[in-house]
Coordinates of C-alpha atoms in Angstrom, one line a residue:
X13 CA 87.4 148.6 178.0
X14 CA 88.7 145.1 178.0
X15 CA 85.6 143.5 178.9
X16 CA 84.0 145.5 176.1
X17 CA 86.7 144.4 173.3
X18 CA 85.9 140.8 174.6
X19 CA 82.6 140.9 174.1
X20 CA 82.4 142.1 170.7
X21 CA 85.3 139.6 169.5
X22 CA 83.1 136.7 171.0
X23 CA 79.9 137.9 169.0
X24 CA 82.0 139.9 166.4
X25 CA 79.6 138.0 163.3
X26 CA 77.1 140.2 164.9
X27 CA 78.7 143.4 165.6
X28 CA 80.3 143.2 162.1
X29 CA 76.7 142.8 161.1
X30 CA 75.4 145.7 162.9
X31 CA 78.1 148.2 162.0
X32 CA 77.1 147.4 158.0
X33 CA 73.6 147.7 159.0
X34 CA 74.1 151.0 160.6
X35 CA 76.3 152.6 158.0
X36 CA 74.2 151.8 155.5
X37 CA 71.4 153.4 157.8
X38 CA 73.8 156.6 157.8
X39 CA 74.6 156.3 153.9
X40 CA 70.6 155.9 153.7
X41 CA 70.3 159.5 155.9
X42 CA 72.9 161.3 153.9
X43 CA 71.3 160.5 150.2
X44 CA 71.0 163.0 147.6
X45 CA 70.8 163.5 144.0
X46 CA 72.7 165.9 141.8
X47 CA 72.2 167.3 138.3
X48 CA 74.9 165.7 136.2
X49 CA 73.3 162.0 137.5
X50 CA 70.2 163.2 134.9
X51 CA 72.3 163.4 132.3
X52 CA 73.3 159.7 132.7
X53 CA 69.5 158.7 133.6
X54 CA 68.7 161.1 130.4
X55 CA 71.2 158.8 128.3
X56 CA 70.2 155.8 130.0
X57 CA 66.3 156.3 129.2
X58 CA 66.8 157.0 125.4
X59 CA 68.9 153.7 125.5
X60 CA 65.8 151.5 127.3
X61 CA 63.1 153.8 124.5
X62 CA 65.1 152.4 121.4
X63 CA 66.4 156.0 120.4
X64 CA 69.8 155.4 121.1
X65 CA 72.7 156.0 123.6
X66 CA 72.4 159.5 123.1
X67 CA 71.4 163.0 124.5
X68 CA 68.9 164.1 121.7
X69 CA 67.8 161.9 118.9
X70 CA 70.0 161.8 115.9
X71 CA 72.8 163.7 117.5
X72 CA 75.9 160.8 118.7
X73 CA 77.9 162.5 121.0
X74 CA 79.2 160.7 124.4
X75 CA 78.8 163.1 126.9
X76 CA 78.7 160.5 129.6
X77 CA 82.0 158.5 131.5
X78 CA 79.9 155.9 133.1
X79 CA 78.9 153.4 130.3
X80 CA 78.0 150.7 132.3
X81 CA 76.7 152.6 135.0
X82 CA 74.3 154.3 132.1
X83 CA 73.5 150.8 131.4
X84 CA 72.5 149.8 134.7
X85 CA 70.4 153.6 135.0
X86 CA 68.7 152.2 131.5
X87 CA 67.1 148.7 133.5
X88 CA 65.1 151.1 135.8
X89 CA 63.3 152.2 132.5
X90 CA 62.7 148.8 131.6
X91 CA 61.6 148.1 134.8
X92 CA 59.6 150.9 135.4
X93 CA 61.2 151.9 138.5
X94 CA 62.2 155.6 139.3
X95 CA 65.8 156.1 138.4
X96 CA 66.6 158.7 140.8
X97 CA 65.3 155.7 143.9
X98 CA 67.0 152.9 141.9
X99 CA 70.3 154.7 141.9
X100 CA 70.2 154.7 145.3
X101 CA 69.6 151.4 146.0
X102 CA 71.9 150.6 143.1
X103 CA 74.9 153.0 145.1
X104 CA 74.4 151.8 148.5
X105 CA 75.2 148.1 147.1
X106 CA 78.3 149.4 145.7
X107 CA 78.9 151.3 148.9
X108 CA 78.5 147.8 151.2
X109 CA 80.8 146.1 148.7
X110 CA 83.0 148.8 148.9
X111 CA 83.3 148.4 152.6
X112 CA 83.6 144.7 152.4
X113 CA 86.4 144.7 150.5
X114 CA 87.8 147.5 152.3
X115 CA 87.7 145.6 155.3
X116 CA 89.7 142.2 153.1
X117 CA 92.6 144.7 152.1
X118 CA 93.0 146.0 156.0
X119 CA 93.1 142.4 157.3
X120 CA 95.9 141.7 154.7
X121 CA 97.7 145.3 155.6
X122 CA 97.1 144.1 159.5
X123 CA 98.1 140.0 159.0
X124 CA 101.5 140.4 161.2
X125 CA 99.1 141.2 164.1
X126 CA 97.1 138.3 166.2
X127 CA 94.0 137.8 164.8
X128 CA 91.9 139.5 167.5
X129 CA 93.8 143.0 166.6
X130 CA 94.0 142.4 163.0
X131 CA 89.7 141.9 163.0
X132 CA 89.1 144.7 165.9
X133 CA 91.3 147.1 163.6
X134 CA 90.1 145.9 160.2
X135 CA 86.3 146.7 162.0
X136 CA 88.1 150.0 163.0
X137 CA 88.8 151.0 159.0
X138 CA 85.7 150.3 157.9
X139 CA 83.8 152.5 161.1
X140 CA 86.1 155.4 160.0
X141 CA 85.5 155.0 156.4
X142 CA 82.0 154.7 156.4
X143 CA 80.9 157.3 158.7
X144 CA 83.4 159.8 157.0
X145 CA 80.5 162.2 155.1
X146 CA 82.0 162.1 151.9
X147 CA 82.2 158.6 151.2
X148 CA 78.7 158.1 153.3
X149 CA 76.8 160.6 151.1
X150 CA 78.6 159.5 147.5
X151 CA 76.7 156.0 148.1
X152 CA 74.3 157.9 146.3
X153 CA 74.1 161.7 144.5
X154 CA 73.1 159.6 141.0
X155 CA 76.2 159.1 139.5
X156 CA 78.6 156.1 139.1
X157 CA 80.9 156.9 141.7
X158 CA 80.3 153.8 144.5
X159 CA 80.0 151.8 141.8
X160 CA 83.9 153.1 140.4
X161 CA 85.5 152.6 144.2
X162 CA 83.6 149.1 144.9
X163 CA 85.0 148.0 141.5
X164 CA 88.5 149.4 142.1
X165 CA 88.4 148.2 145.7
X166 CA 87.5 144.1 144.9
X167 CA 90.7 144.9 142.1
X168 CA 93.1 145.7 144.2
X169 CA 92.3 143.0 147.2
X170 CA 92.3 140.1 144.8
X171 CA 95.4 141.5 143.7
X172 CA 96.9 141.5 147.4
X173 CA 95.6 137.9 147.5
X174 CA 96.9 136.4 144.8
X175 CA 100.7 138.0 145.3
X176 CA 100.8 137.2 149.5
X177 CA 98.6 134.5 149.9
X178 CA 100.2 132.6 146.9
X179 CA 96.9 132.3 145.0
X180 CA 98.0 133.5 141.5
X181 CA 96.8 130.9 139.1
X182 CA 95.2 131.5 136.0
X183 CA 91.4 131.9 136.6
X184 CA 92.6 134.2 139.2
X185 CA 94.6 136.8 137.3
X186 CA 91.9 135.7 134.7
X187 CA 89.1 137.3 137.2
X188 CA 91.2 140.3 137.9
X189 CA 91.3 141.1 134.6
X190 CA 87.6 141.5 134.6
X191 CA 87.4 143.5 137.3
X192 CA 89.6 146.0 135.7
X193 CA 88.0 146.1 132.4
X194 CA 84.8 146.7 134.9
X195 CA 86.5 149.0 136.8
X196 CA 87.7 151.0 133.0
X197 CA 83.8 150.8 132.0
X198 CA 82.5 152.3 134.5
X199 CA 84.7 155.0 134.7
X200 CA 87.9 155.3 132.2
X201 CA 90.1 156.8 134.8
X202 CA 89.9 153.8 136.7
X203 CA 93.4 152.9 134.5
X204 CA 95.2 154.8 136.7
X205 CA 94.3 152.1 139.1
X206 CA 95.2 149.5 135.8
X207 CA 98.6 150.4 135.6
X208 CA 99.3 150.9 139.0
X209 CA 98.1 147.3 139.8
X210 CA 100.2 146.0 136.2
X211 CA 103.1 148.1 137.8
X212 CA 102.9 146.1 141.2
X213 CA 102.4 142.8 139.0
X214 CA 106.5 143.0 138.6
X215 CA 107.8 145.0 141.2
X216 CA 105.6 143.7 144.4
X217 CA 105.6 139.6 143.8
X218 CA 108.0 137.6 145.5
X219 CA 108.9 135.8 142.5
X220 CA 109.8 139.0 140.8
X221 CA 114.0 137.9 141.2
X222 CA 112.7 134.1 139.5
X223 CA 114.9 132.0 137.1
X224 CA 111.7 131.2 135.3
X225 CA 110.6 134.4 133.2
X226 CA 108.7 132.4 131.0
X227 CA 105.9 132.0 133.7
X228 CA 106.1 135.6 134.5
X229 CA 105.3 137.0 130.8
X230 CA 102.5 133.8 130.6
X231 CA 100.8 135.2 133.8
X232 CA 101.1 138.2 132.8
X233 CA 99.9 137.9 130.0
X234 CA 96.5 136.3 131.6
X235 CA 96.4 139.7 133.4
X236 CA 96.4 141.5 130.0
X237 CA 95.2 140.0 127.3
X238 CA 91.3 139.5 128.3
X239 CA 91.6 143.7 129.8
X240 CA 93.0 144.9 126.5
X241 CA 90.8 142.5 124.2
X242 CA 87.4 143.8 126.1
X243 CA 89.4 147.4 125.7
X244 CA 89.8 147.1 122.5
X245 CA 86.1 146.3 121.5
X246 CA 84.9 148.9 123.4
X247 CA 86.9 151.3 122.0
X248 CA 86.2 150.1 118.5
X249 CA 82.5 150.5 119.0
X250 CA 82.7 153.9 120.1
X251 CA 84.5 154.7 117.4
X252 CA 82.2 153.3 115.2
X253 CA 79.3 154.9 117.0
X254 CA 80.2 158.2 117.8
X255 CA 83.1 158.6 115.5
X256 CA 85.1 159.0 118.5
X257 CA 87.2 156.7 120.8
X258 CA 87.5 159.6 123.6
X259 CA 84.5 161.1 125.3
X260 CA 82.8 164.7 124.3
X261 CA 83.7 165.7 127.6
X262 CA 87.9 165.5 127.1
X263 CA 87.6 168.3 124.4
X264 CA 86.1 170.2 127.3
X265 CA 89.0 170.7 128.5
X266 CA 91.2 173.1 129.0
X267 CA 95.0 172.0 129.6
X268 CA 97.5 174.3 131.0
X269 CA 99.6 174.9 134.4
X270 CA 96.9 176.8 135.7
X271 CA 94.8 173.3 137.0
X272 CA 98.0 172.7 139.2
X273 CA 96.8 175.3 142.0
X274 CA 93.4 174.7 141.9
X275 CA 94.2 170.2 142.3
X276 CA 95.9 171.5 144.6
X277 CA 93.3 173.7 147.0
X278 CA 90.9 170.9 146.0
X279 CA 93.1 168.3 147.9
X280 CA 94.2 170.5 150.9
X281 CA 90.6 171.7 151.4
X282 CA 89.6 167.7 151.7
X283 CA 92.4 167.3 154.7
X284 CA 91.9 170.6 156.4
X285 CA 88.4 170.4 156.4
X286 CA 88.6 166.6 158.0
X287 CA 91.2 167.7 160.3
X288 CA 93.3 165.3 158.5
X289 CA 96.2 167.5 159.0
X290 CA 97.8 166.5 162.7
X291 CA 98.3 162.7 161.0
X292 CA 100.4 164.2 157.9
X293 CA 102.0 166.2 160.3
X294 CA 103.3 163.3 162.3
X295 CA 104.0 160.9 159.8
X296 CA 107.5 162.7 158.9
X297 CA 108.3 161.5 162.3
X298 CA 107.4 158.4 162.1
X299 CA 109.0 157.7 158.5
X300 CA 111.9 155.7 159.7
X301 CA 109.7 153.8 161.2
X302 CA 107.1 153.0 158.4
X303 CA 109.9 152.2 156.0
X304 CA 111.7 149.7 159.1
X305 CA 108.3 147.7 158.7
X306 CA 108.6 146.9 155.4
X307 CA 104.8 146.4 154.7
X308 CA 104.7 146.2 151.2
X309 CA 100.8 146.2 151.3
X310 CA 100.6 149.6 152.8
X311 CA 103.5 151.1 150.7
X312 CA 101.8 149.8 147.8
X313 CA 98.5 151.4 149.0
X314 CA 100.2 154.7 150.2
X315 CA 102.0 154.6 146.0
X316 CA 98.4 154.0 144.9
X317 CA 97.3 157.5 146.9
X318 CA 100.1 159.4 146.0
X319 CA 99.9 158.7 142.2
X320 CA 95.6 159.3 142.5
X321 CA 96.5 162.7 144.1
X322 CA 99.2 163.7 141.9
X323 CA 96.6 162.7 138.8
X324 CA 94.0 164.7 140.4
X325 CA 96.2 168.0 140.9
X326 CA 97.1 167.5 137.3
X327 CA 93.6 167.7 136.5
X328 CA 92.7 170.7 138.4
X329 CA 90.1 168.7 141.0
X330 CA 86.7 168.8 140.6
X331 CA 83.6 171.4 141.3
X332 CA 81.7 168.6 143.5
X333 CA 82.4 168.3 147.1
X334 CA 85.5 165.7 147.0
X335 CA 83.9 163.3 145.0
X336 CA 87.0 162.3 142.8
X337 CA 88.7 161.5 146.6
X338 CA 86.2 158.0 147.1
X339 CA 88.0 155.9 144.8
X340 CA 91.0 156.2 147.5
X341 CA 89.3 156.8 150.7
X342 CA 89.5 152.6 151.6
X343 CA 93.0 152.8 151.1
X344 CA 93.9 156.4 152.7
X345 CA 91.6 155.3 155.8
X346 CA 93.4 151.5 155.9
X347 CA 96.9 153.2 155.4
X348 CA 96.3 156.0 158.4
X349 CA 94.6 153.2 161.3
X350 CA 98.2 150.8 160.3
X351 CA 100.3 153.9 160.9
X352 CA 98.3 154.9 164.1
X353 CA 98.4 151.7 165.5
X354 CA 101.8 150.7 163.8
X355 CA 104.0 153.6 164.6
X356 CA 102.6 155.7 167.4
X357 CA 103.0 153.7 170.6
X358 CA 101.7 156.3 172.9
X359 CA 97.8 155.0 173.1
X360 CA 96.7 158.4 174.6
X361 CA 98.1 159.7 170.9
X362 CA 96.0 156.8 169.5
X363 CA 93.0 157.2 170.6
X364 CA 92.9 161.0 170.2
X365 CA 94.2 160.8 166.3
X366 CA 91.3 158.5 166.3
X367 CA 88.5 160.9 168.4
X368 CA 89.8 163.7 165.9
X369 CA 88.8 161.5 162.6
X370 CA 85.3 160.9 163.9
X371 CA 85.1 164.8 164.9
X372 CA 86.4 166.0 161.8
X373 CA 83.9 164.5 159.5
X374 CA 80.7 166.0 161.9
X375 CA 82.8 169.0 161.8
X376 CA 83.0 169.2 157.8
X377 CA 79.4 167.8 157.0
X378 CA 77.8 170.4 159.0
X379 CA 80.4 173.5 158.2
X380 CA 81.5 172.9 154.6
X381 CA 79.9 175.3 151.7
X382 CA 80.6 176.7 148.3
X383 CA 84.6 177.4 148.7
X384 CA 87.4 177.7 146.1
X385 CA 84.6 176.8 143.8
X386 CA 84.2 173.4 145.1
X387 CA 80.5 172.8 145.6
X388 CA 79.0 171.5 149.0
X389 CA 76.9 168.2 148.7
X390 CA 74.3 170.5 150.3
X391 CA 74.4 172.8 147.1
X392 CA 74.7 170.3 144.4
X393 CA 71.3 168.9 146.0
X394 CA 69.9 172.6 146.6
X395 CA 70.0 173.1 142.4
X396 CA 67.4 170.2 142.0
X397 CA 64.9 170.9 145.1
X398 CA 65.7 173.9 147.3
X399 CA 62.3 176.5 146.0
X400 CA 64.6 179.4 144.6
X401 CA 66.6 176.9 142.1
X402 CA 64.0 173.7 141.8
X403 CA 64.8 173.1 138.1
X404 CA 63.6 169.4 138.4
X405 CA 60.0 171.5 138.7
X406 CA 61.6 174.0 136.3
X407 CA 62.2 170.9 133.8
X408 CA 58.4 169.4 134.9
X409 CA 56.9 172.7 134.1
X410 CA 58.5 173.0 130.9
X411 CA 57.3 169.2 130.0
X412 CA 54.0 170.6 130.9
X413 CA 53.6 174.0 128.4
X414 CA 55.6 171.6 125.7
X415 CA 54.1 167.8 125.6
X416 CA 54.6 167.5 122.0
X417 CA 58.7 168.3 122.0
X418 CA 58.3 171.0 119.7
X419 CA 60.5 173.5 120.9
X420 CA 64.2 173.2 121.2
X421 CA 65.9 174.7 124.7
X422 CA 69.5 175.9 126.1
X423 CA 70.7 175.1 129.3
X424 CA 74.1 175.4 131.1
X425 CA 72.5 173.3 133.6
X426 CA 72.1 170.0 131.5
X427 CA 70.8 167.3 133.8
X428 CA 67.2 167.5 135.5
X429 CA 65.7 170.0 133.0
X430 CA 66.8 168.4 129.8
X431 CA 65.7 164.9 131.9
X432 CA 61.9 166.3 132.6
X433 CA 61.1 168.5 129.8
X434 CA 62.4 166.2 127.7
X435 CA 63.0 168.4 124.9
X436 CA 65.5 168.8 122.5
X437 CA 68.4 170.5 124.6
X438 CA 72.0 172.6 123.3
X439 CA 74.1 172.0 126.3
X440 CA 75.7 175.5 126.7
X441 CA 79.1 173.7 128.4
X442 CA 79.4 171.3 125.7
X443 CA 79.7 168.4 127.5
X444 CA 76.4 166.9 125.4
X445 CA 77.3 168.6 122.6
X446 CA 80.7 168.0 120.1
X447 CA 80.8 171.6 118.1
X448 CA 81.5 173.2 121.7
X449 CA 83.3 170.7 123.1
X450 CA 85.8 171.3 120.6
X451 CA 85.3 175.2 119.7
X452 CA 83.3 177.0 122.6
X453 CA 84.6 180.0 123.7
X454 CA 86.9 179.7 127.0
X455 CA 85.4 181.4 130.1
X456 CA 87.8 179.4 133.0
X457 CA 89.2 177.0 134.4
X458 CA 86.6 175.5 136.6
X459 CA 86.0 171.8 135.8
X460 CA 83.3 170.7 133.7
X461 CA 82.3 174.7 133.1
X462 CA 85.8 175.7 130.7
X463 CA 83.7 176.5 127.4
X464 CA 80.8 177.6 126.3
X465 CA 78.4 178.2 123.5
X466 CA 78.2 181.7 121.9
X467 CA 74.3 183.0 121.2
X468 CA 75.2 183.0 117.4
X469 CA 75.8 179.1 117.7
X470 CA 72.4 179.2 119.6
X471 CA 70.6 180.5 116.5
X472 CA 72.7 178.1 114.2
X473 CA 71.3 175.6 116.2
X474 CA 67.7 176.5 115.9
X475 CA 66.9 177.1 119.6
X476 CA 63.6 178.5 120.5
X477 CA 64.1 179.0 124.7
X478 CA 67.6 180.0 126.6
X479 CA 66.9 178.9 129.5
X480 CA 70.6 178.5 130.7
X481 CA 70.8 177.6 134.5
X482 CA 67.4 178.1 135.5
X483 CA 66.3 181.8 136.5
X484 CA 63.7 181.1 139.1
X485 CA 62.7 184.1 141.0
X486 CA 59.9 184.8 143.6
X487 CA 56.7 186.3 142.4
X488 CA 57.3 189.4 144.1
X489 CA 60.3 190.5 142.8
X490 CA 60.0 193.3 139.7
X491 CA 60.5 192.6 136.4
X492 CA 63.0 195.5 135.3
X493 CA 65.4 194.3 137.8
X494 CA 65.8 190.2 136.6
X495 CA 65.6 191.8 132.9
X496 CA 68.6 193.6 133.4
X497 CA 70.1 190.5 135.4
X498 CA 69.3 188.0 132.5
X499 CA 70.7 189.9 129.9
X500 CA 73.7 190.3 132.0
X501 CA 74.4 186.4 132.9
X502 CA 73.5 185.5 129.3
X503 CA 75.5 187.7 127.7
X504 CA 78.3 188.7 129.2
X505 CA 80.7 185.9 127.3
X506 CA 80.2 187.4 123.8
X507 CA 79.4 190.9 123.5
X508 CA 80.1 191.0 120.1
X509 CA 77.1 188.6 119.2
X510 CA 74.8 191.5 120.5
X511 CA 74.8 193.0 117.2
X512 CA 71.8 190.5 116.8
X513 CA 68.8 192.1 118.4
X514 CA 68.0 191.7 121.8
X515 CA 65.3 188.6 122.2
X516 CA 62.4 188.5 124.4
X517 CA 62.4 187.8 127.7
X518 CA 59.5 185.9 129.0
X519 CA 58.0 184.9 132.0
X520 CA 56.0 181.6 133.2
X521 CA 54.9 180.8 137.1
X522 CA 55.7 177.5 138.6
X523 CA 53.9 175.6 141.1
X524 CA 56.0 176.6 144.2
X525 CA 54.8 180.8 144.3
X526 CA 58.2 181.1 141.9
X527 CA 58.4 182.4 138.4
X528 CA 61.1 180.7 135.9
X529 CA 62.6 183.6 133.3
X530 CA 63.8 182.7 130.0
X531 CA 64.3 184.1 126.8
X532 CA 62.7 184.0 123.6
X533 CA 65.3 183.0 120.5
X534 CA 63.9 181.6 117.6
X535 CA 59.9 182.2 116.4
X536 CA 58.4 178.8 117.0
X537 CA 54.3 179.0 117.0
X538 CA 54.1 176.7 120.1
X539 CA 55.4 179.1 122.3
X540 CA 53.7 182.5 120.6
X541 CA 50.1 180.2 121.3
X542 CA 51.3 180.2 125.3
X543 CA 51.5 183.6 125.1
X544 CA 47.9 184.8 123.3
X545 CA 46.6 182.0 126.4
X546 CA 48.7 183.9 128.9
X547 CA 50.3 181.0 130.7
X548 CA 53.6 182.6 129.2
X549 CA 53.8 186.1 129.5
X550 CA 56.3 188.9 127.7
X551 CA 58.3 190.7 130.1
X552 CA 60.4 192.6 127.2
X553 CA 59.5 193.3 124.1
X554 CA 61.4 193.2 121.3
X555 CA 61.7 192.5 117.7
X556 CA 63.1 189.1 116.7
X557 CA 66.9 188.4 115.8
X558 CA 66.0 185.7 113.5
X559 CA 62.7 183.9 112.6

């Protein structure tokens, strides 16, 4: 074992080298893509066409939080790449910075240790980190979320810098300033991280007792000013754009007590099913301890967790697997290897704490599932490409029996279909959409899936097709059974609204040996020629609602 430590110190450029290369590898084997990412690409490609940051033409709603992750989606429309391959290579960027920085902040957290330990355990952070399947498979799935952490990550080290290695002069707390703001842009609850790190501004530097105030408010100030001036300009154009300073997707909301339990399933799920537990369960033991070491770097990390947590419970969690947990990962993973190696003496303890990381993420990649209405990584891919769901075929097809645009559709599921098709889409769950954002109906309490659009508002609207989340169904199935199950999942919100006649449901194959079922709003002749051709077929008939 000696020998072994000795020869990766004496080539450790190398090994360091190696373990980036293979975690990117692993990242590279755990890639996906979800739904919501189309909804950002779908924004994003309006943006690069000259129609606008928007989700239909004409219609200014922000039903992104990613702006400058939209904006980075919008260059491979420019460039003519495919967005789906570009955000990958764009996330596992953000996922090597991520871990570079990650691996800064440890040595800092570990700098009372010779060097040797402080790099072998610093290499041990990120190893943990990056294999763990949840941060691996978030350097992609589409959406901004590497791109939030690295952003967050490269804040908070040359934060630790400039307070402990006495670097704060201006251009520095100048360039952390920027990173904020970047951080804010890219996500806007990346200011929980802003105020925590303006927090530790006065009560983690050494100078905080000083005679000189005077420099304190100018530094300060230097933090501040260029944060809040970029804040300020954003906030002032989206107000002037969408008439709006907050996005669509706050007044999807639904506040009340209730969120608490389910923040809080969603953050004991993430521990239990990494067999985080034994670690928490020591740690009282150790407390005396951790606060005897007086490492203000990991206190200040461990304050940074706690608040993220408590935010998140207050927010209910989220329906994807854990994904509002990366952002803290490099500090939770550089805060549990100090207090295995700072506080537990016993190395047999050590080493199994450390076997029982590495086991638990195998153990919740390959057993994790749809649970408390958290949805696996697994599933959120399954929606786009697994043959009984497809709907980036569904949204293809659609594209296909509708070049022209002439139709307008529903969906609950607003990403790939809208994306494909690319037809004027009511997004049922409001999050693209402002009227029911703000006066859906409530059906839960389920993140991102709180309201929802009534069928009256559907026919306000004008919409031809519900298509809702894609009914896709094999060819041998009988039609009297899915008619009976559409009307029911359709439906079921707003009983009342069935005084309008029942509309048609219809029929059309897709490539895979599935049928997609939809149903049949508003008259539009597009869709009655499909059906005197036959490549849309009536599976009920009935009169129209409205014409």
């Amino acid at each position: 074992m000696q020998k072994t430590l000795e020869i990766v110190l004496r080539k450790y450029k190398i090994v360091f080298v190696l373990v980036l290369l293979t975690l990117m590898l692993l990242a590279w084997h755990n890639k996906f893509v979800q739904d919501d990412a189309f909804i950002s690409f779908r924004y994003a490609k309006n943006f690069a066409e000259g129609i606008g940051l928007v989700f239909n033409k004409g219609e200014r709603v922000e039903g992104y939080t990613n702006f400058l992750w939209t904006m980075l989606m919008s260059l491979s429309f420019k460039l003519g790449f495919d967005p789906v391959l570009f955000s990958y290579y764009a996330g596992i960027t953000f996922f090597v910075i991520s871990l570079l920085f990650t691996y800064k902040i440890a040595e800092i957290a570990f700098d009372f240790w010779e060097e040797n330990s402080s790099k072998l355990l610093s290499l041990l952070v990120v190893i943990l980190l990056g294999t763990n399947y949840t941060f691996s498979a978030y350097a992609t799935g589409g959406l901004e979320t590497q791109m939030q952490t690295a952003f967050v990550t490269a804040s908070v080290f040359f934060f630790l810098n400039v307070l402990y290695k006495k670097k704060e002069s201006y251009l520095n707390l100048f360039f952390i300033s920027l990173l904020l703001i970047i951080s804010v842009l890219v996500r806007p609850d990346s200011l929980v991280f802003v105020f925590l790190i303006f927090f530790g501004f006065f009560y983690l530097r050494e100078e905080r007792n000083t005679a000189n105030k005077i420099l304190v408010v100018q530094r300060f100030l230097v933090l501040l000013v260029p944060f809040l001036t970029v804040l300020i300009a954003y906030l002032l154009w989206k107000l002037f754009y969408y008439g709006d300073i907050l996005p669509n997707s706050f007044y999807t909301k639904v506040g009340g007590i209730e969120s608490i339990p389910a923040g809080l399933i969603y953050i004991g799920l993430f521990f239990s099913s990494y067999w985080l537990f034994p670690i928490l369960i020591l740690f009282p033991f150790y407390l005396n301890k951790f606060v005897k070491k007086n490492n203000t770097t990991i206190k200040f990390l461990s304050f940074i967790i706690v608040v993220w947590l408590l935010y998140l419970v207050k927010i209910g969690g989220d329906f994807m697997e854990f994904r509002f947990l990366v952002p803290i990962l490099p500090f939770l993973f550089v805060v549990i290897v100090w207090t295995i190696y700072a506080l537990i003496e016993e190395k047999k303890v050590r080493y199994a704490l450390i076997v029982i990381i590495i086991l638990g993420s195998i153990y919740h990649k390959v057993t994790f599932h749809y649970l408390h209405g958290i949805e696996s990584i697994k599933n959120l891919a399954g929606h786009l490409y697994d043959e009984n769901q497809n709907w980036i075929e569904v949204g293809k097809r659609l594209h296909e029996l509708f070049p022209n645009r002439n139709v307008t559709i529903a969906v609950s599921a607003a990403g790939a279909v809208p994306f494909y098709s690319e037809l004027p889409a009511v997004d049922m769950y409001g999050i693209n959409d402002s009227e029911i954002a703000k006066n859906g109906i409530i059906i839960g309490n389920r993140p991102g899936h709180q309201k929802f659009s009534t069928i009256g508002y559907l026919y306000d609207k004008r919409v031809n097709l519900l298509i809702g989340e894609p009914f896709v169904v094999k060819k041998s199935f009988i039609d009297c059974s899915i008619t009976e199950k559409m009307f029911e999942d359709f439906f079921k919100y707003r009983l009342n609204d069935l005084q309008l006649k029942k509309p048609r449901l219809l029929r059309t194959s897709l490539d895979s040996g599935y049928d997609l079922y939809f149903l049949y709003l508003i008259k539009n002749t597009r869709v009655d020629s499909l059906i005197n051709e036959g490549r849309i077929r009536v599976i009920q008939q009935e009169k129209f609602s409205a014409d």
